[in-house]
Amino acid sequence: MKEERVLSGMRPTGKLHLGHLSVLENWAALQDKYRCFFMVADWHALSTEYAASAEIPGKIREMVLDWLSAGIDPEKSVIFVQSHVKEHAELHLLFSMITPLSWLERVPTYKEQLQQLGEQGKDINTYGFLGYPLLQAADILLYKATAVPVGEDQLPHLELTREVARRFNFLFGEKVFPEPQALLARVPLLPGTDGRKMSKSYNNYISISASSEELYEKIRNMITDPARVRRHDPGHPEVCTVFTYHRVYNPERVAEIEEECRRAGIGCVECKKILAQRKDELLTPLRERRKEYEGKKGLVQEILQEGARQAREVAAATMEQVRRVMHLSEGEV
Ligand code: TRP
Ligand code: SF4
């Protein structure tokens, strides 16, 4: 029996891109060692997308299909949607009673995002947005997760989670919550097809579920070394995004490609074709798995239903303990 628990989550943003794929591979690798809970953070999404809530169900479905296609296995892990397990809301509320406002206001991402999203015309000067990291603490502690695979940007939220756990245990005189650690996996930095950060808003991404045609098209249009105008001009792989991709996806041939590029032995068209072929090979099993899950009507719903059921079991046990130490059990009145 896998005892130690891992929890991680993503906001439902719809189809995922290659930048997310290495995160999913890291998640998948944890499944045999830990009891894993992978959560769709739809309430977190509402903190910024409350005016577009109609789009969330479709985005959940697409994202979960990407998870499944990348090898997140419902036989091994608990895959669920946050809002299906109401205990998250209860624990968040109780935490909100004991969390000083200053702890939330000083989370580095808070003021930054407030301003950034404000400039995009989103008013997130809300109670819910301020509480975003506290809801995340509730997500993690509800399952008493001891390890949380996250990117570096989430470290302040993990730090807050530990502080909340400590304060709760101290105030109510019992060690209810462990202090979870971040599992920082190495994720290769993959730029977008134009060399900038890969992002939906720049339209420079490649979807995990891209078809062969889409994949070849996106790679064909990638920016290369701008100094390489003619076929016989020697190239500079260090400034070329195609080369960065070879480094990540084609380690066996990267040395050869570097050399051939520098001596103009290979042209960019050919170089891109090699990359596209390689990437296509790597994505084929994912496409097949996606098709299987997509093909069976109601399967995604079933997986999420079963996931929520299993999550609820653990969540209910934690909440019973929480209510007891806080003197909130019905029997006490
Ligand atoms: N805040 C995380 C993100 O933006 C998503 C998230 C919500 C999460 N709850 C979590 C991550 C709990 C890890 C654990 O990606
Ligand atoms: Fe980039 Fe390849 Fe062209 Fe060299 S040959 S500039 S690595 S695309």
CSV table of C-alpha atoms and ligand atoms in Angstrom, one decimal:
chain,number,residue,atom,x,y,z
A,1,MET,CA,0.0,0.0,0.0
A,2,LYS,CA,1.4,3.4,-1.0
A,3,GLU,CA,1.1,5.4,2.1
A,4,GLU,CA,2.7,8.8,1.4
A,5,ARG,CA,0.4,11.1,-0.4
A,6,VAL,CA,1.1,13.5,-3.2
A,7,LEU,CA,-1.3,16.2,-4.4
A,8,SER,CA,-1.0,18.5,-7.4
A,9,GLY,CA,-3.3,20.5,-9.5
A,10,MET,CA,-3.8,22.7,-12.5
A,11,ARG,CA,-6.3,25.2,-13.4
A,12,PRO,CA,-8.5,24.1,-16.3
A,13,THR,CA,-7.1,26.0,-19.2
A,14,GLY,CA,-8.3,23.7,-22.0
A,15,LYS,CA,-5.9,21.9,-24.2
A,16,LEU,CA,-2.4,21.7,-22.9
A,17,HIS,CA,0.8,22.5,-24.8
A,18,LEU,CA,4.3,20.9,-24.9
A,19,GLY,CA,5.4,23.1,-22.0
A,20,HIS,CA,3.0,21.2,-19.8
A,21,LEU,CA,3.9,17.8,-21.1
A,22,SER,CA,7.1,17.5,-19.0
A,23,VAL,CA,5.1,18.5,-16.0
A,24,LEU,CA,2.7,15.6,-16.7
A,25,GLU,CA,5.5,13.2,-17.3
A,26,ASN,CA,6.8,14.1,-13.8
A,27,TRP,CA,3.4,13.5,-12.4
A,28,ALA,CA,3.1,10.2,-14.2
A,29,ALA,CA,6.4,9.0,-12.8
A,30,LEU,CA,5.2,9.5,-9.2
A,31,GLN,CA,2.2,7.2,-9.6
A,32,ASP,CA,3.9,4.0,-8.6
A,33,LYS,CA,5.6,5.4,-5.5
A,34,TYR,CA,3.0,7.6,-3.9
A,35,ARG,CA,-0.8,7.7,-3.5
A,36,CYS,CA,-1.3,10.5,-6.0
A,37,PHE,CA,-4.2,13.0,-6.1
A,38,PHE,CA,-4.4,15.0,-9.3
A,39,MET,CA,-6.9,17.8,-9.1
A,40,VAL,CA,-8.5,20.1,-11.6
A,41,ALA,CA,-8.5,23.4,-9.8
A,42,ASP,CA,-11.7,24.8,-11.2
A,43,TRP,CA,-12.5,27.0,-8.2
A,44,HIS,CA,-9.0,28.5,-8.6
A,45,ALA,CA,-9.9,29.2,-12.2
A,46,LEU,CA,-13.0,31.1,-11.1
A,47,SER,CA,-10.9,33.5,-9.2
A,48,THR,CA,-9.9,35.1,-12.4
A,49,GLU,CA,-12.4,33.7,-14.9
A,50,TYR,CA,-15.6,34.2,-13.0
A,51,ALA,CA,-17.1,36.1,-15.9
A,52,ALA,CA,-16.5,33.2,-18.3
A,53,SER,CA,-17.6,30.3,-16.2
A,54,ALA,CA,-19.6,28.7,-19.1
A,55,GLU,CA,-16.3,27.8,-20.7
A,56,ILE,CA,-14.9,25.9,-17.8
A,57,PRO,CA,-16.6,22.5,-18.2
A,58,GLY,CA,-15.3,22.1,-21.8
A,59,LYS,CA,-11.8,23.2,-20.6
A,60,ILE,CA,-11.9,20.6,-17.8
A,61,ARG,CA,-12.7,17.9,-20.3
A,62,GLU,CA,-9.9,18.8,-22.7
A,63,MET,CA,-7.4,19.1,-20.0
A,64,VAL,CA,-8.3,15.8,-18.4
A,65,LEU,CA,-8.1,14.1,-21.8
A,66,ASP,CA,-4.5,15.5,-22.1
A,67,TRP,CA,-3.7,14.2,-18.6
A,68,LEU,CA,-4.9,10.7,-19.5
A,69,SER,CA,-3.2,10.8,-22.8
A,70,ALA,CA,0.1,11.6,-21.1
A,71,GLY,CA,-0.2,8.5,-18.9
A,72,ILE,CA,-2.0,9.8,-15.8
A,73,ASP,CA,-3.7,6.5,-15.0
A,74,PRO,CA,-7.1,6.4,-13.2
A,75,GLU,CA,-6.2,2.9,-12.0
A,76,LYS,CA,-3.2,4.2,-10.1
A,77,SER,CA,-4.1,7.8,-9.2
A,78,VAL,CA,-7.1,9.7,-8.0
A,79,ILE,CA,-8.2,12.2,-10.7
A,80,PHE,CA,-10.8,14.6,-9.7
A,81,VAL,CA,-12.3,18.1,-9.9
A,82,GLN,CA,-12.0,20.4,-6.9
A,83,SER,CA,-15.5,21.6,-7.0
A,84,HIS,CA,-16.9,18.1,-6.8
A,85,VAL,CA,-15.4,17.7,-3.3
A,86,LYS,CA,-17.0,20.4,-1.2
A,87,GLU,CA,-14.7,19.8,1.8
A,88,HIS,CA,-12.2,22.0,0.0
A,89,ALA,CA,-14.5,24.9,0.6
A,90,GLU,CA,-15.1,24.1,4.2
A,91,LEU,CA,-11.4,23.8,5.0
A,92,HIS,CA,-10.7,27.0,3.1
A,93,LEU,CA,-13.3,28.8,5.2
A,94,LEU,CA,-11.9,27.5,8.5
A,95,PHE,CA,-8.4,28.4,7.4
A,96,SER,CA,-9.6,31.9,6.6
A,97,MET,CA,-10.4,32.4,10.2
A,98,ILE,CA,-6.9,31.8,11.4
A,99,THR,CA,-4.8,33.3,8.6
A,100,PRO,CA,-3.6,36.9,9.1
A,101,LEU,CA,-4.4,39.1,6.1
A,102,SER,CA,-0.8,40.2,6.0
A,103,TRP,CA,0.3,36.6,5.1
A,104,LEU,CA,-1.9,36.7,2.0
A,105,GLU,CA,-1.0,40.3,1.0
A,106,ARG,CA,2.7,39.6,1.1
A,107,VAL,CA,2.5,36.5,-1.3
A,108,PRO,CA,4.8,37.9,-4.1
A,109,THR,CA,2.5,36.8,-6.9
A,110,TYR,CA,-0.5,38.7,-5.4
A,111,LYS,CA,0.2,42.3,-6.2
A,112,GLU,CA,2.0,41.4,-9.4
A,113,GLN,CA,-1.0,39.5,-10.8
A,114,LEU,CA,-3.5,42.1,-9.5
A,115,GLN,CA,-1.7,44.6,-11.6
A,116,GLN,CA,-1.0,42.5,-14.6
A,117,LEU,CA,-4.5,41.1,-15.0
A,118,GLY,CA,-5.9,44.5,-14.1
A,119,GLU,CA,-4.2,45.9,-17.2
A,120,GLN,CA,-5.8,43.1,-19.3
A,121,GLY,CA,-9.2,44.5,-18.1
A,122,LYS,CA,-9.9,41.8,-15.5
A,123,ASP,CA,-11.0,43.1,-12.1
A,124,ILE,CA,-9.6,40.6,-9.6
A,125,ASN,CA,-9.6,42.9,-6.7
A,126,THR,CA,-11.8,40.4,-5.0
A,127,TYR,CA,-11.9,38.5,-1.7
A,128,GLY,CA,-11.6,35.2,-3.7
A,129,PHE,CA,-8.4,36.2,-5.5
A,130,LEU,CA,-6.7,37.3,-2.3
A,131,GLY,CA,-7.6,33.9,-0.9
A,132,TYR,CA,-6.2,32.0,-3.9
A,133,PRO,CA,-3.1,30.6,-2.1
A,134,LEU,CA,-5.2,29.8,1.0
A,135,LEU,CA,-7.6,27.7,-1.1
A,136,GLN,CA,-4.4,26.0,-2.4
A,137,ALA,CA,-3.3,25.3,1.1
A,138,ALA,CA,-6.7,23.7,1.8
A,139,ASP,CA,-6.3,21.5,-1.3
A,140,ILE,CA,-3.0,20.2,-0.2
A,141,LEU,CA,-3.7,19.8,3.6
A,142,LEU,CA,-7.1,18.2,3.1
A,143,TYR,CA,-5.3,15.1,1.8
A,144,LYS,CA,-2.4,15.5,4.2
A,145,ALA,CA,-0.1,15.4,1.3
A,146,THR,CA,3.6,15.5,2.2
A,147,ALA,CA,4.9,16.1,-1.2
A,148,VAL,CA,3.6,18.5,-3.9
A,149,PRO,CA,5.1,18.5,-7.4
A,150,VAL,CA,5.1,22.1,-8.5
A,151,GLY,CA,7.0,24.6,-10.5
A,152,GLU,CA,9.2,27.2,-8.9
A,153,ASP,CA,6.5,29.8,-9.3
A,154,GLN,CA,4.4,28.0,-6.7
A,155,LEU,CA,7.0,27.9,-3.9
A,156,PRO,CA,5.5,30.9,-2.1
A,157,HIS,CA,2.2,29.1,-2.0
A,158,LEU,CA,3.9,26.0,-0.5
A,159,GLU,CA,5.5,28.2,2.1
A,160,LEU,CA,2.2,29.7,3.0
A,161,THR,CA,0.7,26.1,3.2
A,162,ARG,CA,3.3,25.1,5.8
A,163,GLU,CA,2.7,28.2,7.8
A,164,VAL,CA,-1.0,27.6,7.9
A,165,ALA,CA,-0.4,23.9,8.9
A,166,ARG,CA,1.9,25.0,11.7
A,167,ARG,CA,-0.5,27.7,13.0
A,168,PHE,CA,-3.5,25.3,12.8
A,169,ASN,CA,-1.7,22.5,14.7
A,170,PHE,CA,-0.5,25.0,17.3
A,171,LEU,CA,-3.8,26.7,17.9
A,172,PHE,CA,-5.8,23.5,18.2
A,173,GLY,CA,-3.2,21.6,20.1
A,174,GLU,CA,-2.9,18.5,17.8
A,175,LYS,CA,-0.7,17.6,14.9
A,176,VAL,CA,-3.5,17.3,12.4
A,177,PHE,CA,-1.5,18.5,9.4
A,178,PRO,CA,2.0,17.5,8.1
A,179,GLU,CA,4.1,20.3,6.6
A,180,PRO,CA,4.3,19.5,2.9
A,181,GLN,CA,7.4,19.8,0.8
A,182,ALA,CA,7.7,20.9,-2.8
A,183,LEU,CA,8.9,18.3,-5.3
A,184,LEU,CA,10.8,20.5,-7.7
A,185,ALA,CA,11.3,18.4,-10.8
A,186,ARG,CA,13.6,19.6,-13.5
A,187,VAL,CA,11.4,20.8,-16.3
A,188,PRO,CA,13.3,21.8,-19.5
A,189,LEU,CA,12.6,25.3,-20.5
A,190,LEU,CA,10.8,25.1,-23.8
A,191,PRO,CA,10.3,28.3,-25.7
A,192,GLY,CA,7.4,28.9,-28.0
A,193,THR,CA,7.8,28.5,-31.7
A,194,ASP,CA,8.7,32.2,-32.0
A,195,GLY,CA,11.4,32.0,-29.3
A,196,ARG,CA,9.3,33.8,-26.7
A,197,LYS,CA,7.8,32.1,-23.7
A,198,MET,CA,5.4,29.4,-24.8
A,199,SER,CA,1.9,30.7,-24.1
A,200,LYS,CA,-1.6,30.5,-25.4
A,201,SER,CA,-1.8,34.2,-25.5
A,202,TYR,CA,1.1,34.5,-27.9
A,203,ASN,CA,-0.3,31.8,-30.1
A,204,ASN,CA,3.2,30.2,-30.3
A,205,TYR,CA,2.4,26.9,-28.7
A,206,ILE,CA,2.2,23.3,-29.9
A,207,SER,CA,-0.7,21.3,-28.3
A,208,ILE,CA,0.0,17.9,-26.8
A,209,SER,CA,-2.9,16.7,-29.0
A,210,ALA,CA,-1.7,18.3,-32.2
A,211,SER,CA,-2.2,16.2,-35.3
A,212,SER,CA,0.8,15.2,-37.5
A,213,GLU,CA,-0.3,17.9,-40.0
A,214,GLU,CA,-0.5,20.6,-37.3
A,215,LEU,CA,2.8,19.6,-35.8
A,216,TYR,CA,4.7,19.7,-39.2
A,217,GLU,CA,3.0,23.1,-40.0
A,218,LYS,CA,4.0,24.6,-36.6
A,219,ILE,CA,7.6,23.4,-36.9
A,220,ARG,CA,7.9,24.5,-40.5
A,221,ASN,CA,7.0,28.0,-39.4
A,222,MET,CA,9.5,28.1,-36.5
A,223,ILE,CA,12.0,30.9,-36.3
A,224,THR,CA,15.6,29.8,-37.0
A,225,ASP,CA,18.9,31.6,-37.0
A,226,PRO,CA,18.1,34.9,-38.7
A,227,ALA,CA,21.7,35.2,-40.0
A,228,ARG,CA,21.2,32.1,-42.0
A,229,VAL,CA,19.6,33.5,-45.1
A,230,ARG,CA,20.9,31.2,-47.8
A,231,ARG,CA,21.3,27.4,-47.7
A,232,HIS,CA,25.2,27.6,-47.6
A,233,ASP,CA,25.4,30.2,-44.8
A,234,PRO,CA,26.8,28.5,-41.7
A,235,GLY,CA,24.3,28.5,-38.8
A,236,HIS,CA,24.4,29.4,-35.1
A,237,PRO,CA,22.4,26.7,-33.3
A,238,GLU,CA,22.7,28.5,-30.0
A,239,VAL,CA,20.3,31.2,-31.2
A,240,CYS,CA,17.9,28.8,-32.9
A,241,THR,CA,14.6,27.7,-31.3
A,242,VAL,CA,14.5,24.6,-33.5
A,243,PHE,CA,17.8,23.6,-32.0
A,244,THR,CA,16.5,24.1,-28.5
A,245,TYR,CA,13.8,21.6,-29.3
A,246,HIS,CA,16.3,19.1,-30.7
A,247,ARG,CA,18.1,19.4,-27.4
A,248,VAL,CA,15.0,18.5,-25.5
A,249,TYR,CA,13.5,15.9,-27.8
A,250,ASN,CA,16.3,14.5,-29.8
A,251,PRO,CA,19.3,14.1,-27.5
A,252,GLU,CA,20.7,11.3,-29.5
A,253,ARG,CA,21.2,13.4,-32.6
A,254,VAL,CA,21.8,16.8,-31.1
A,255,ALA,CA,25.6,16.8,-31.4
A,256,GLU,CA,25.4,15.8,-35.1
A,257,ILE,CA,22.8,18.5,-35.8
A,258,GLU,CA,24.9,21.1,-34.1
A,259,GLU,CA,28.0,20.2,-36.2
A,260,GLU,CA,26.1,20.0,-39.5
A,261,CYS,CA,24.3,23.3,-38.8
A,262,ARG,CA,27.6,25.1,-38.1
A,263,ARG,CA,29.2,23.9,-41.3
A,264,ALA,CA,26.1,24.4,-43.4
A,265,GLY,CA,25.9,20.6,-44.0
A,266,ILE,CA,22.2,20.6,-43.2
A,267,GLY,CA,19.5,23.1,-44.3
A,268,CYS,CA,16.8,24.4,-42.0
A,269,VAL,CA,14.1,22.7,-43.9
A,270,GLU,CA,15.7,19.3,-43.4
A,271,CYS,CA,16.6,20.1,-39.8
A,272,LYS,CA,12.9,21.0,-39.1
A,273,LYS,CA,11.8,17.8,-40.8
A,274,ILE,CA,13.9,15.7,-38.6
A,275,LEU,CA,12.5,17.5,-35.5
A,276,ALA,CA,8.9,17.1,-36.7
A,277,GLN,CA,9.4,13.4,-37.4
A,278,ARG,CA,10.9,12.8,-33.9
A,279,LYS,CA,8.2,14.8,-32.2
A,280,ASP,CA,5.5,13.0,-34.2
A,281,GLU,CA,6.9,9.7,-33.0
A,282,LEU,CA,6.9,10.8,-29.4
A,283,LEU,CA,3.3,12.1,-29.6
A,284,THR,CA,1.8,9.1,-31.4
A,285,PRO,CA,1.1,7.0,-28.3
A,286,LEU,CA,-0.5,10.0,-26.6
A,287,ARG,CA,-2.8,10.6,-29.6
A,288,GLU,CA,-3.8,6.9,-29.5
A,289,ARG,CA,-4.5,7.0,-25.8
A,290,ARG,CA,-6.5,10.2,-26.2
A,291,LYS,CA,-8.6,8.6,-28.9
A,292,GLU,CA,-9.4,5.6,-26.7
A,293,TYR,CA,-10.6,7.8,-23.8
A,294,GLU,CA,-12.5,10.2,-26.2
A,295,GLY,CA,-14.1,7.3,-28.0
A,296,LYS,CA,-16.0,5.8,-25.1
A,297,LYS,CA,-19.0,8.0,-24.3
A,298,GLY,CA,-19.2,9.1,-20.7
A,299,LEU,CA,-15.8,7.7,-19.8
A,300,VAL,CA,-14.2,10.9,-18.7
A,301,GLN,CA,-17.2,11.6,-16.5
A,302,GLU,CA,-17.0,8.2,-15.0
A,303,ILE,CA,-13.3,8.6,-14.2
A,304,LEU,CA,-14.0,12.0,-12.6
A,305,GLN,CA,-16.9,10.6,-10.6
A,306,GLU,CA,-14.9,7.7,-9.3
A,307,GLY,CA,-12.0,10.1,-8.6
A,308,ALA,CA,-14.3,12.5,-6.6
A,309,ARG,CA,-15.6,9.5,-4.6
A,310,GLN,CA,-12.1,8.4,-3.6
A,311,ALA,CA,-11.0,12.0,-2.9
A,312,ARG,CA,-14.1,12.6,-0.7
A,313,GLU,CA,-13.3,9.6,1.4
A,314,VAL,CA,-9.9,11.0,2.4
A,315,ALA,CA,-11.3,14.5,2.7
A,316,ALA,CA,-14.2,13.5,4.9
A,317,ALA,CA,-11.8,11.7,7.3
A,318,THR,CA,-9.6,14.8,7.6
A,319,MET,CA,-12.6,17.1,8.1
A,320,GLU,CA,-13.9,15.0,10.9
A,321,GLN,CA,-10.6,15.4,12.7
A,322,VAL,CA,-10.6,19.1,11.9
A,323,ARG,CA,-14.1,19.6,13.2
A,324,ARG,CA,-13.3,17.6,16.3
A,325,VAL,CA,-10.2,19.6,17.3
A,326,MET,CA,-12.1,22.9,16.5
A,327,HIS,CA,-15.1,21.8,18.6
A,328,LEU,CA,-17.4,21.9,15.6
A,329,SER,CA,-18.7,18.4,15.8
A,330,GLU,CA,-22.5,18.2,15.9
A,331,GLY,CA,-22.4,16.0,19.0
A,332,GLU,CA,-20.6,18.6,21.1
A,333,VAL,CA,-23.5,21.0,21.4
B,1,TRP,N1,-2.0,27.3,-8.2
B,1,TRP,C1,-1.6,26.2,-9.1
B,1,TRP,C2,-1.2,26.7,-10.5
B,1,TRP,O1,-1.5,27.8,-10.8
B,1,TRP,C3,-2.8,25.2,-9.2
B,1,TRP,C4,-3.1,24.6,-7.9
B,1,TRP,C5,-4.3,24.7,-7.3
B,1,TRP,C6,-2.3,23.6,-7.2
B,1,TRP,N2,-4.3,23.9,-6.1
B,1,TRP,C7,-3.1,23.3,-6.1
B,1,TRP,C8,-1.1,23.1,-7.4
B,1,TRP,C9,-2.6,22.4,-5.1
B,1,TRP,C10,-0.5,22.2,-6.4
B,1,TRP,C11,-1.3,21.9,-5.3
B,1,TRP,O2,-0.7,26.0,-11.2
B,2,SF4,FE1,18.4,26.0,-36.6
B,2,SF4,FE2,18.6,23.6,-37.7
B,2,SF4,FE3,18.6,25.8,-39.2
B,2,SF4,FE4,20.7,25.2,-37.7
B,2,SF4,S1,20.0,24.0,-39.4
B,2,SF4,S2,19.7,27.2,-37.9
B,2,SF4,S3,19.7,24.3,-35.9
B,2,SF4,S4,16.9,25.0,-38.0
